[in-house]
mmCIF file of C-alpha atoms in Angstrom:
data_model
loop_
_atom_site.group_PDB
_atom_site.id
_atom_site.type_symbol
_atom_site.label_atom_id
_atom_site.label_comp_id
_atom_site.label_asym_id
_atom_site.label_seq_id
_atom_site.Cartn_x
_atom_site.Cartn_y
_atom_site.Cartn_z
ATOM 1 C CA MET A 80 45.072 -12.621 -0.368
ATOM 2 C CA VAL A 81 45.668 -9.431 1.598
ATOM 3 C CA GLU A 82 45.229 -9.486 5.370
ATOM 4 C CA SER A 83 45.239 -6.127 7.135
ATOM 5 C CA HIS A 84 44.142 -4.668 10.467
ATOM 6 C CA TYR A 85 42.752 -1.158 10.915
ATOM 7 C CA ASP A 86 41.284 0.999 13.659
ATOM 8 C CA ALA A 87 38.134 1.428 11.564
ATOM 9 C CA ILE A 88 36.665 0.161 8.317
ATOM 10 C CA VAL A 89 34.133 2.384 6.536
ATOM 11 C CA LEU A 90 31.833 0.607 4.086
ATOM 12 C CA GLY A 91 30.935 3.042 1.296
ATOM 13 C CA ALA A 92 32.894 5.862 -0.372
ATOM 14 C CA GLY A 93 29.973 8.251 -0.725
ATOM 15 C CA ALA A 94 29.475 11.620 0.945
ATOM 16 C CA ALA A 95 28.972 10.324 4.503
ATOM 17 C CA GLY A 96 31.627 7.598 4.299
ATOM 18 C CA LEU A 97 34.376 9.861 2.960
ATOM 19 C CA MET A 98 33.548 12.612 5.458
ATOM 20 C CA CYS A 99 33.667 10.142 8.350
ATOM 21 C CA ALA A 100 36.913 8.542 7.169
ATOM 22 C CA ALA A 101 38.602 11.905 6.652
ATOM 23 C CA ARG A 102 37.673 13.135 10.123
ATOM 24 C CA ALA A 103 38.781 9.904 11.814
ATOM 25 C CA GLY A 104 41.996 9.684 9.773
ATOM 26 C CA GLN A 105 42.960 13.243 10.661
ATOM 27 C CA ARG A 106 42.489 12.310 14.310
ATOM 28 C CA GLY A 107 45.216 9.714 13.888
ATOM 29 C CA LYS A 108 43.076 6.649 13.259
ATOM 30 C CA HIS A 109 44.172 4.010 10.737
ATOM 31 C CA VAL A 110 41.122 3.935 8.430
ATOM 32 C CA LEU A 111 40.158 1.817 5.429
ATOM 33 C CA VAL A 112 37.259 2.711 3.090
ATOM 34 C CA LEU A 113 35.819 -0.117 1.001
ATOM 35 C CA GLU A 114 33.685 0.804 -2.021
ATOM 36 C CA ARG A 115 31.805 -1.615 -4.267
ATOM 37 C CA ALA A 116 31.835 0.679 -7.326
ATOM 38 C CA GLU A 117 34.936 1.140 -9.472
ATOM 39 C CA SER A 118 35.328 4.738 -8.299
ATOM 40 C CA PRO A 119 34.279 6.791 -5.246
ATOM 41 C CA GLY A 120 31.515 9.363 -4.936
ATOM 42 C CA LYS A 121 29.353 8.446 -7.916
ATOM 43 C CA LYS A 122 26.198 10.039 -6.471
ATOM 44 C CA ILE A 123 28.147 13.178 -5.583
ATOM 45 C CA LEU A 124 29.191 13.589 -9.213
ATOM 46 C CA ILE A 125 25.643 13.445 -10.635
ATOM 47 C CA SER A 126 24.053 15.608 -7.934
ATOM 48 C CA GLY A 127 22.740 19.074 -8.682
ATOM 49 C CA GLY A 128 22.956 18.520 -12.423
ATOM 50 C CA GLY A 129 26.693 17.917 -12.040
ATOM 51 C CA ARG A 130 27.263 20.984 -9.870
ATOM 52 C CA CYS A 131 26.526 19.373 -6.501
ATOM 53 C CA ASN A 132 23.933 21.062 -4.301
ATOM 54 C CA PHE A 133 26.334 20.437 -1.421
ATOM 55 C CA THR A 134 24.291 21.919 1.440
ATOM 56 C CA ASN A 135 21.411 24.206 2.322
ATOM 57 C CA ILE A 136 22.312 27.237 4.397
ATOM 58 C CA GLY A 137 19.052 26.932 6.353
ATOM 59 C CA ALA A 138 19.268 23.214 7.130
ATOM 60 C CA GLY A 139 17.804 22.274 10.513
ATOM 61 C CA PRO A 140 15.948 19.369 12.144
ATOM 62 C CA ALA A 141 12.580 20.551 10.758
ATOM 63 C CA ASN A 142 13.802 19.757 7.225
ATOM 64 C CA TYR A 143 14.129 16.026 7.909
ATOM 65 C CA ILE A 144 11.721 13.081 8.103
ATOM 66 C CA SER A 145 12.313 10.272 10.607
ATOM 67 C CA ALA A 146 10.333 8.004 12.918
ATOM 68 C CA ASN A 147 12.177 9.983 15.626
ATOM 69 C CA PRO A 148 12.147 13.646 14.556
ATOM 70 C CA HIS A 149 14.569 14.534 17.378
ATOM 71 C CA PHE A 150 17.333 12.126 16.357
ATOM 72 C CA ALA A 151 19.062 14.402 13.831
ATOM 73 C CA LYS A 152 19.228 17.416 16.142
ATOM 74 C CA SER A 153 22.535 16.619 17.852
ATOM 75 C CA ALA A 154 24.649 15.937 14.758
ATOM 76 C CA LEU A 155 23.134 18.823 12.784
ATOM 77 C CA ALA A 156 23.794 21.249 15.634
ATOM 78 C CA ARG A 157 27.429 20.204 15.988
ATOM 79 C CA TYR A 158 28.298 20.346 12.278
ATOM 80 C CA THR A 159 26.394 23.090 10.507
ATOM 81 C CA PRO A 160 26.100 24.217 6.871
ATOM 82 C CA ARG A 161 28.484 27.058 7.737
ATOM 83 C CA ASP A 162 31.060 24.514 8.933
ATOM 84 C CA PHE A 163 30.931 22.711 5.596
ATOM 85 C CA LEU A 164 31.012 25.990 3.703
ATOM 86 C CA ASP A 165 34.190 26.933 5.583
ATOM 87 C CA LEU A 166 35.744 23.682 4.336
ATOM 88 C CA VAL A 167 34.602 24.371 0.761
ATOM 89 C CA GLU A 168 36.036 27.894 0.865
ATOM 90 C CA SER A 169 39.321 26.677 2.346
ATOM 91 C CA TYR A 170 39.805 24.736 -0.903
ATOM 92 C CA GLY A 171 39.084 27.820 -3.014
ATOM 93 C CA ILE A 172 35.907 26.301 -4.458
ATOM 94 C CA ASP A 173 33.622 29.018 -5.820
ATOM 95 C CA TRP A 174 29.941 28.598 -5.034
ATOM 96 C CA HIS A 175 26.604 30.315 -5.437
ATOM 97 C CA GLU A 176 23.192 30.277 -3.762
ATOM 98 C CA LYS A 177 20.482 29.280 -6.212
ATOM 99 C CA THR A 178 17.085 29.512 -4.490
ATOM 100 C CA LEU A 179 15.733 28.748 -1.029
ATOM 101 C CA GLY A 180 19.213 28.489 0.532
ATOM 102 C CA GLN A 181 20.516 25.876 -1.927
ATOM 103 C CA LEU A 182 24.302 26.122 -2.393
ATOM 104 C CA PHE A 183 26.010 24.841 -5.565
ATOM 105 C CA CYS A 184 29.521 24.769 -6.968
ATOM 106 C CA ASP A 185 30.144 27.378 -9.670
ATOM 107 C CA GLY A 186 32.237 24.735 -11.396
ATOM 108 C CA SER A 187 31.734 20.999 -11.032
ATOM 109 C CA ALA A 188 30.660 18.433 -8.455
ATOM 110 C CA ARG A 189 34.082 16.883 -9.064
ATOM 111 C CA GLN A 190 35.496 19.705 -6.895
ATOM 112 C CA ILE A 191 33.557 18.451 -3.849
ATOM 113 C CA LEU A 192 34.658 14.848 -4.426
ATOM 114 C CA ASP A 193 38.283 15.899 -4.931
ATOM 115 C CA MET A 194 38.088 17.933 -1.722
ATOM 116 C CA LEU A 195 36.799 14.929 0.260
ATOM 117 C CA LEU A 196 39.509 12.673 -1.188
ATOM 118 C CA ALA A 197 42.123 15.307 -0.330
ATOM 119 C CA GLU A 198 40.777 15.404 3.220
ATOM 120 C CA CYS A 199 41.072 11.617 3.355
ATOM 121 C CA ALA A 200 44.643 11.824 2.054
ATOM 122 C CA LYS A 201 45.526 14.268 4.852
ATOM 123 C CA GLY A 202 44.455 11.566 7.296
ATOM 124 C CA GLU A 203 46.291 8.841 5.346
ATOM 125 C CA VAL A 204 42.990 7.059 4.759
ATOM 126 C CA GLU A 205 43.173 4.062 2.426
ATOM 127 C CA VAL A 206 40.349 4.031 -0.139
ATOM 128 C CA ARG A 207 39.857 0.768 -2.033
ATOM 129 C CA CYS A 208 37.261 0.644 -4.847
ATOM 130 C CA GLY A 209 35.853 -2.301 -6.777
ATOM 131 C CA GLU A 210 35.562 -4.265 -3.532
ATOM 132 C CA GLU A 211 32.566 -6.601 -3.470
ATOM 133 C CA ILE A 212 31.927 -7.587 0.140
ATOM 134 C CA ALA A 213 31.435 -11.309 0.614
ATOM 135 C CA SER A 214 30.820 -11.310 4.361
ATOM 136 C CA VAL A 215 31.021 -9.250 7.540
ATOM 137 C CA ALA A 216 31.399 -10.825 10.968
ATOM 138 C CA GLN A 217 32.266 -9.818 14.511
ATOM 139 C CA SER A 218 34.109 -11.890 17.094
ATOM 140 C CA ASP A 219 35.809 -10.910 20.354
ATOM 141 C CA GLY A 220 35.242 -7.208 19.658
ATOM 142 C CA THR A 221 36.802 -7.308 16.183
ATOM 143 C CA PHE A 222 34.975 -6.911 12.878
ATOM 144 C CA THR A 223 36.187 -8.968 9.928
ATOM 145 C CA VAL A 224 35.291 -8.011 6.359
ATOM 146 C CA LEU A 225 35.934 -10.510 3.600
ATOM 147 C CA THR A 226 36.191 -9.323 -0.026
ATOM 148 C CA GLN A 227 37.520 -10.926 -3.199
ATOM 149 C CA SER A 228 40.877 -9.225 -2.630
ATOM 150 C CA GLY A 229 41.438 -10.060 0.994
ATOM 151 C CA THR A 230 40.397 -10.111 4.631
ATOM 152 C CA TYR A 231 40.277 -6.859 6.582
ATOM 153 C CA SER A 232 39.713 -6.460 10.304
ATOM 154 C CA ALA A 233 39.071 -3.531 12.632
ATOM 155 C CA LEU A 234 37.749 -2.667 16.072
ATOM 156 C CA ALA A 235 35.135 -0.366 14.500
ATOM 157 C CA LEU A 236 32.888 -0.731 11.460
ATOM 158 C CA VAL A 237 30.926 2.106 9.831
ATOM 159 C CA ILE A 238 27.943 1.352 7.573
ATOM 160 C CA ALA A 239 27.824 4.165 5.000
ATOM 161 C CA THR A 240 26.510 2.340 1.929
ATOM 162 C CA GLY A 241 23.349 4.433 1.538
ATOM 163 C CA GLY A 242 19.932 3.204 0.461
ATOM 164 C CA PRO A 243 18.552 1.545 -2.668
ATOM 165 C CA SER A 244 17.691 4.748 -4.559
ATOM 166 C CA ILE A 245 19.177 5.029 -8.078
ATOM 167 C CA PRO A 246 20.162 1.349 -8.509
ATOM 168 C CA LYS A 247 21.836 2.118 -11.860
ATOM 169 C CA MET A 248 24.513 3.871 -9.777
ATOM 170 C CA GLY A 249 25.074 0.615 -7.906
ATOM 171 C CA ALA A 250 22.792 1.387 -4.963
ATOM 172 C CA THR A 251 21.442 -1.601 -3.029
ATOM 173 C CA GLY A 252 19.791 -2.457 0.277
ATOM 174 C CA PHE A 253 23.075 -3.902 1.577
ATOM 175 C CA ALA A 254 23.100 -1.571 4.605
ATOM 176 C CA TYR A 255 19.750 -2.919 5.787
ATOM 177 C CA ASP A 256 20.798 -6.562 5.424
ATOM 178 C CA LEU A 257 23.941 -5.867 7.419
ATOM 179 C CA ALA A 258 22.059 -3.981 10.113
ATOM 180 C CA ARG A 259 19.579 -6.845 10.473
ATOM 181 C CA GLN A 260 22.494 -9.270 10.716
ATOM 182 C CA PHE A 261 23.567 -7.363 13.827
ATOM 183 C CA GLY A 262 20.053 -7.311 15.295
ATOM 184 C CA HIS A 263 18.974 -3.816 14.213
ATOM 185 C CA LYS A 264 15.464 -3.001 13.029
ATOM 186 C CA VAL A 265 14.789 -1.291 9.715
ATOM 187 C CA VAL A 266 12.004 1.209 9.081
ATOM 188 C CA GLU A 267 10.466 0.095 5.780
ATOM 189 C CA PRO A 268 12.359 1.832 2.956
ATOM 190 C CA ARG A 269 10.341 3.764 0.375
ATOM 191 C CA PRO A 270 11.350 5.924 -2.585
ATOM 192 C CA ALA A 271 11.532 9.622 -1.665
ATOM 193 C CA LEU A 272 11.989 12.805 -3.693
ATOM 194 C CA VAL A 273 10.483 10.852 -6.560
ATOM 195 C CA PRO A 274 8.124 11.674 -9.474
ATOM 196 C CA LEU A 275 4.520 10.506 -9.053
ATOM 197 C CA THR A 276 2.572 8.675 -11.749
ATOM 198 C CA LEU A 277 -0.990 9.323 -12.928
ATOM 199 C CA GLY A 278 -3.568 6.968 -14.431
ATOM 200 C CA GLY A 279 -7.280 6.892 -15.275
ATOM 201 C CA GLU A 280 -8.782 10.165 -16.465
ATOM 202 C CA GLU A 281 -5.718 12.029 -15.212
ATOM 203 C CA VAL A 282 -3.660 10.494 -18.022
ATOM 204 C CA LEU A 283 -4.912 13.520 -19.981
ATOM 205 C CA PHE A 284 -2.331 15.650 -18.157
ATOM 206 C CA ARG A 285 0.456 13.598 -19.731
ATOM 207 C CA GLU A 286 -0.414 15.363 -22.995
ATOM 208 C CA ILE A 287 1.285 18.501 -21.661
ATOM 209 C CA SER A 288 4.539 16.706 -20.841
ATOM 210 C CA GLY A 289 7.336 19.236 -20.383
ATOM 211 C CA VAL A 290 5.088 22.056 -19.132
ATOM 212 C CA SER A 291 5.922 23.481 -15.695
ATOM 213 C CA ALA A 292 4.472 26.187 -13.461
ATOM 214 C CA PRO A 293 5.060 27.594 -9.961
ATOM 215 C CA VAL A 294 2.485 26.053 -7.610
ATOM 216 C CA VAL A 295 1.872 25.106 -4.004
ATOM 217 C CA ALA A 296 1.659 21.317 -3.744
ATOM 218 C CA GLN A 297 0.366 19.479 -0.686
ATOM 219 C CA ALA A 298 0.390 15.884 0.557
ATOM 220 C CA GLY A 299 -0.926 15.264 4.043
ATOM 221 C CA LYS A 300 0.019 18.361 6.061
ATOM 222 C CA ALA A 301 3.187 19.087 4.072
ATOM 223 C CA ARG A 302 3.042 22.052 1.668
ATOM 224 C CA PHE A 303 5.773 23.243 -0.688
ATOM 225 C CA ALA A 304 5.776 26.321 -2.922
ATOM 226 C CA GLU A 305 7.975 25.466 -5.909
ATOM 227 C CA ALA A 306 7.593 24.419 -9.547
ATOM 228 C CA ALA A 307 5.541 21.426 -10.676
ATOM 229 C CA LEU A 308 6.382 19.692 -13.947
ATOM 230 C CA PHE A 309 4.072 17.521 -16.013
ATOM 231 C CA THR A 310 5.771 14.449 -17.505
ATOM 232 C CA HIS A 311 4.851 11.645 -19.885
ATOM 233 C CA ARG A 312 4.161 9.513 -16.798
ATOM 234 C CA GLY A 313 2.639 12.007 -14.391
ATOM 235 C CA LEU A 314 3.926 14.705 -12.047
ATOM 236 C CA SER A 315 7.432 15.858 -11.185
ATOM 237 C CA GLY A 316 9.322 19.085 -10.484
ATOM 238 C CA PRO A 317 10.624 20.328 -7.119
ATOM 239 C CA ALA A 318 7.189 20.856 -5.506
ATOM 240 C CA ILE A 319 6.069 17.327 -6.374
ATOM 241 C CA LEU A 320 9.381 15.711 -5.409
ATOM 242 C CA GLN A 321 9.122 17.424 -2.019
ATOM 243 C CA VAL A 322 5.574 16.252 -1.276
ATOM 244 C CA SER A 323 6.355 12.743 -2.566
ATOM 245 C CA SER A 324 8.273 12.130 0.664
ATOM 246 C CA TYR A 325 5.036 12.730 2.599
ATOM 247 C CA TRP A 326 2.632 11.095 0.142
ATOM 248 C CA LYS A 327 1.199 7.668 0.941
ATOM 249 C CA PRO A 328 -0.346 5.350 -1.682
ATOM 250 C CA GLY A 329 -4.082 5.899 -1.983
ATOM 251 C CA GLU A 330 -3.892 9.489 -0.754
ATOM 252 C CA PRO A 331 -4.423 12.536 -2.980
ATOM 253 C CA VAL A 332 -1.970 15.310 -3.813
ATOM 254 C CA THR A 333 -3.496 18.771 -4.092
ATOM 255 C CA VAL A 334 -2.060 21.601 -6.179
ATOM 256 C CA ASP A 335 -2.794 25.317 -5.981
ATOM 257 C CA PHE A 336 -2.180 26.491 -9.539
ATOM 258 C CA LEU A 337 -2.580 30.182 -8.669
ATOM 259 C CA PRO A 338 -1.056 30.579 -5.190
ATOM 260 C CA ASP A 339 -0.642 34.352 -5.581
ATOM 261 C CA CYS A 340 -4.346 34.932 -6.210
ATOM 262 C CA SER A 341 -6.465 35.873 -3.199
ATOM 263 C CA GLU A 342 -10.023 34.701 -2.610
ATOM 264 C CA GLY A 343 -12.497 36.432 -4.880
ATOM 265 C CA TRP A 344 -10.002 37.179 -7.653
ATOM 266 C CA LEU A 345 -12.286 35.769 -10.357
ATOM 267 C CA LEU A 346 -15.196 37.907 -9.145
ATOM 268 C CA ALA A 347 -12.914 40.925 -9.407
ATOM 269 C CA ARG A 348 -11.949 39.955 -12.960
ATOM 270 C CA LYS A 349 -15.636 39.550 -13.828
ATOM 271 C CA ARG A 350 -16.209 43.191 -12.823
ATOM 272 C CA GLU A 351 -13.050 44.444 -14.583
ATOM 273 C CA THR A 352 -13.264 42.426 -17.821
ATOM 274 C CA PRO A 353 -16.718 40.842 -18.118
ATOM 275 C CA ARG A 354 -16.089 39.754 -21.723
ATOM 276 C CA ALA A 355 -12.978 37.745 -20.851
ATOM 277 C CA THR A 356 -13.243 33.946 -20.606
ATOM 278 C CA LEU A 357 -11.789 31.745 -17.906
ATOM 279 C CA ARG A 358 -9.492 30.239 -20.547
ATOM 280 C CA SER A 359 -8.076 33.658 -21.518
ATOM 281 C CA VAL A 360 -7.651 34.677 -17.880
ATOM 282 C CA LEU A 361 -5.810 31.436 -17.061
ATOM 283 C CA ARG A 362 -3.555 31.928 -20.094
ATOM 284 C CA GLU A 363 -2.399 35.227 -18.566
ATOM 285 C CA ALA A 364 -1.107 33.413 -15.468
ATOM 286 C CA LEU A 365 -0.172 29.941 -16.681
ATOM 287 C CA PRO A 366 1.454 28.308 -19.731
ATOM 288 C CA ASP A 367 -1.113 28.124 -22.556
ATOM 289 C CA ARG A 368 -1.288 24.316 -22.726
ATOM 290 C CA LEU A 369 -1.819 24.037 -18.969
ATOM 291 C CA ALA A 370 -4.403 26.835 -18.987
ATOM 292 C CA ASP A 371 -6.289 25.099 -21.808
ATOM 293 C CA ILE A 372 -6.396 21.703 -20.114
ATOM 294 C CA LEU A 373 -7.605 23.238 -16.827
ATOM 295 C CA ALA A 374 -10.279 25.250 -18.631
ATOM 296 C CA ASP A 375 -11.412 22.115 -20.482
ATOM 297 C CA LYS A 376 -11.576 20.165 -17.225
ATOM 298 C CA LEU A 377 -13.627 22.923 -15.583
ATOM 299 C CA SER A 378 -16.057 22.800 -18.546
ATOM 300 C CA VAL A 379 -16.493 26.566 -18.483
ATOM 301 C CA ASP A 380 -16.057 28.411 -21.765
ATOM 302 C CA VAL A 381 -18.366 31.411 -21.566
ATOM 303 C CA GLU A 382 -17.607 35.045 -20.816
ATOM 304 C CA LEU A 383 -17.072 35.786 -17.134
ATOM 305 C CA GLY A 384 -19.922 38.311 -17.211
ATOM 306 C CA ASN A 385 -22.327 35.505 -18.088
ATOM 307 C CA MET A 386 -21.200 33.252 -15.242
ATOM 308 C CA PRO A 387 -22.933 33.183 -11.841
ATOM 309 C CA ASP A 388 -20.721 34.251 -8.944
ATOM 310 C CA LYS A 389 -21.131 30.812 -7.386
ATOM 311 C CA SER A 390 -19.705 29.137 -10.506
ATOM 312 C CA LEU A 391 -16.716 31.476 -10.443
ATOM 313 C CA LEU A 392 -16.099 30.774 -6.741
ATOM 314 C CA ASP A 393 -16.324 27.035 -7.454
ATOM 315 C CA ALA A 394 -13.746 27.407 -10.240
ATOM 316 C CA GLU A 395 -11.491 29.393 -7.889
ATOM 317 C CA SER A 396 -11.781 26.657 -5.280
ATOM 318 C CA ARG A 397 -10.886 23.885 -7.732
ATOM 319 C CA LEU A 398 -7.893 25.797 -9.083
ATOM 320 C CA ALA A 399 -6.674 26.418 -5.521
ATOM 321 C CA ARG A 400 -7.078 22.766 -4.490
ATOM 322 C CA TRP A 401 -6.821 20.754 -7.687
ATOM 323 C CA THR A 402 -6.843 17.128 -6.572
ATOM 324 C CA PHE A 403 -4.659 14.534 -8.245
ATOM 325 C CA HIS A 404 -4.822 10.836 -7.359
ATOM 326 C CA PRO A 405 -1.373 9.354 -8.090
ATOM 327 C CA ASN A 406 -1.450 5.624 -8.773
ATOM 328 C CA GLY A 407 2.165 5.224 -7.679
ATOM 329 C CA SER A 408 5.652 6.645 -8.060
ATOM 330 C CA GLU A 409 8.517 6.038 -10.457
ATOM 331 C CA GLY A 410 10.181 3.997 -7.701
ATOM 332 C CA PHE A 411 13.765 3.688 -6.531
ATOM 333 C CA ALA A 412 15.034 3.980 -10.117
ATOM 334 C CA LYS A 413 14.088 7.677 -10.141
ATOM 335 C CA ALA A 414 14.108 8.441 -6.397
ATOM 336 C CA GLU A 415 16.804 10.852 -5.308
ATOM 337 C CA VAL A 416 16.903 9.368 -1.804
ATOM 338 C CA THR A 417 15.338 6.657 0.346
ATOM 339 C CA LEU A 418 12.738 7.278 3.030
ATOM 340 C CA GLY A 419 13.092 5.029 6.078
ATOM 341 C CA GLY A 420 16.167 2.945 6.784
ATOM 342 C CA ILE A 421 18.020 1.640 9.817
ATOM 343 C CA ALA A 422 15.946 2.535 12.887
ATOM 344 C CA THR A 423 17.358 5.294 15.088
ATOM 345 C CA ALA A 424 16.020 3.802 18.338
ATOM 346 C CA GLU A 425 19.184 1.740 18.848
ATOM 347 C CA LEU A 426 21.684 4.331 17.616
ATOM 348 C CA SER A 427 23.355 7.096 19.610
ATOM 349 C CA SER A 428 22.314 10.486 18.235
ATOM 350 C CA LYS A 429 25.638 11.912 19.405
ATOM 351 C CA THR A 430 28.066 9.350 17.945
ATOM 352 C CA MET A 431 25.908 7.303 15.521
ATOM 353 C CA GLU A 432 27.148 4.163 17.298
ATOM 354 C CA SER A 433 24.947 1.139 17.782
ATOM 355 C CA LYS A 434 23.591 0.636 21.288
ATOM 356 C CA ARG A 435 23.520 -3.102 20.595
ATOM 357 C CA ILE A 436 26.963 -3.718 19.089
ATOM 358 C CA SER A 437 29.953 -1.816 20.410
ATOM 359 C CA GLY A 438 32.066 -0.394 17.593
ATOM 360 C CA LEU A 439 29.312 -0.517 14.952
ATOM 361 C CA TYR A 440 28.268 2.846 13.466
ATOM 362 C CA VAL A 441 25.627 3.824 10.896
ATOM 363 C CA ILE A 442 25.676 7.137 8.993
ATOM 364 C CA GLY A 443 24.174 8.978 6.030
ATOM 365 C CA GLU A 444 21.262 7.773 3.941
ATOM 366 C CA ALA A 445 21.358 4.286 5.491
ATOM 367 C CA VAL A 446 19.852 5.801 8.667
ATOM 368 C CA ASP A 447 16.131 6.553 9.018
ATOM 369 C CA VAL A 448 16.728 10.284 8.458
ATOM 370 C CA THR A 449 15.616 11.766 5.120
ATOM 371 C CA GLY A 450 16.036 15.391 4.123
ATOM 372 C CA TRP A 451 14.067 17.655 1.850
ATOM 373 C CA LEU A 452 15.184 18.401 -1.700
ATOM 374 C CA GLY A 453 17.785 21.151 -1.893
ATOM 375 C CA GLY A 454 21.059 20.123 -0.208
ATOM 376 C CA TYR A 455 19.579 18.828 3.040
ATOM 377 C CA ASN A 456 20.577 15.200 2.487
ATOM 378 C CA PHE A 457 24.180 16.182 1.843
ATOM 379 C CA GLN A 458 24.176 18.180 5.085
ATOM 380 C CA TRP A 459 22.984 15.082 6.948
ATOM 381 C CA ALA A 460 25.772 13.084 5.293
ATOM 382 C CA TRP A 461 28.397 15.606 6.438
ATOM 383 C CA ALA A 462 26.961 15.991 9.955
ATOM 384 C CA SER A 463 26.443 12.271 10.642
ATOM 385 C CA GLY A 464 29.841 11.482 9.093
ATOM 386 C CA VAL A 465 31.594 13.986 11.350
ATOM 387 C CA ALA A 466 29.679 12.711 14.420
ATOM 388 C CA ALA A 467 30.947 9.157 13.824
ATOM 389 C CA GLY A 468 34.396 10.271 12.682
ATOM 390 C CA GLU A 469 34.912 12.204 15.909
ATOM 391 C CA ALA A 470 33.795 9.206 17.964
ATOM 392 C CA LEU A 471 35.856 6.469 16.307
#
């Protein structure tokens, strides 16, 4: 059995954990990273379709959900998307902006993981994978971590094991159990950035599985203008994934299928082309199968010239605020991230250190800070990792 002492032990070799370890190691700290999986950075490698949407150039506090919306401000201000981009460029990694400020590798997500491991190597960080943690304890200011391979101790411990989203990648709620062990509260975790499921009469929409269209989707007060995708289970696509983080069970999700059309557009079409039908008009703007199902649902299949203005305005209104009633989500198995997590009330927003337990830090997805779709969660991983790494 190995017995070793370090300045800091980081639990989790994901984005936040590796960033934290690299920063601390390069500051001269003796750092150990323990990872349960057989290799580091598994979520990094599958992100962005394998190209890693590594940040969003516009990332700011408004793009995050937390019980304390102010908590993320400090870390995000001190390590910005431009700071991470400078690091990416220093490694000669080519990148491109896709849409809405989303930055991706031209090549592979492997480049980002290799960069983080190289940064760790510069700081002589030890990364040990395949380490199942049996227990974590603290006594006399020292943390002791017991695994099947040995006992490791350090004055500082960093929880960077993420949340339970995508369990097939090895994700668990370990971070929450550990936080509770040390007296921290946990904001109830829920799947976020997740497809929503439909039942009842809305099952009809499953028949157009694979069809997508640009829409404005809304849940609560949150609105996102991106694509919606119909699936064999319900609703997905960027617009739906975004609003899923704000959706609560029992509440509706509304979709504007024609966000570029101004009020009265159907009345105008009635004057211009009175012999057109609503079905044919919708087919001009939307995929045929979607246009057909909406026309069928509206039960209007006569020429526009034969429709009363009130009926046309009613159809406009329904198309602008089509109400879906999701009966659930596809859960953590399909959620890109976890909403909720270790409560921020007892963490320092500057250093990510526990206010209860000296030397205990929490970073990344394990914290009750959840970003939008589009590189925001990676930016939180980098920023929170640097905040802790600078403080260790």
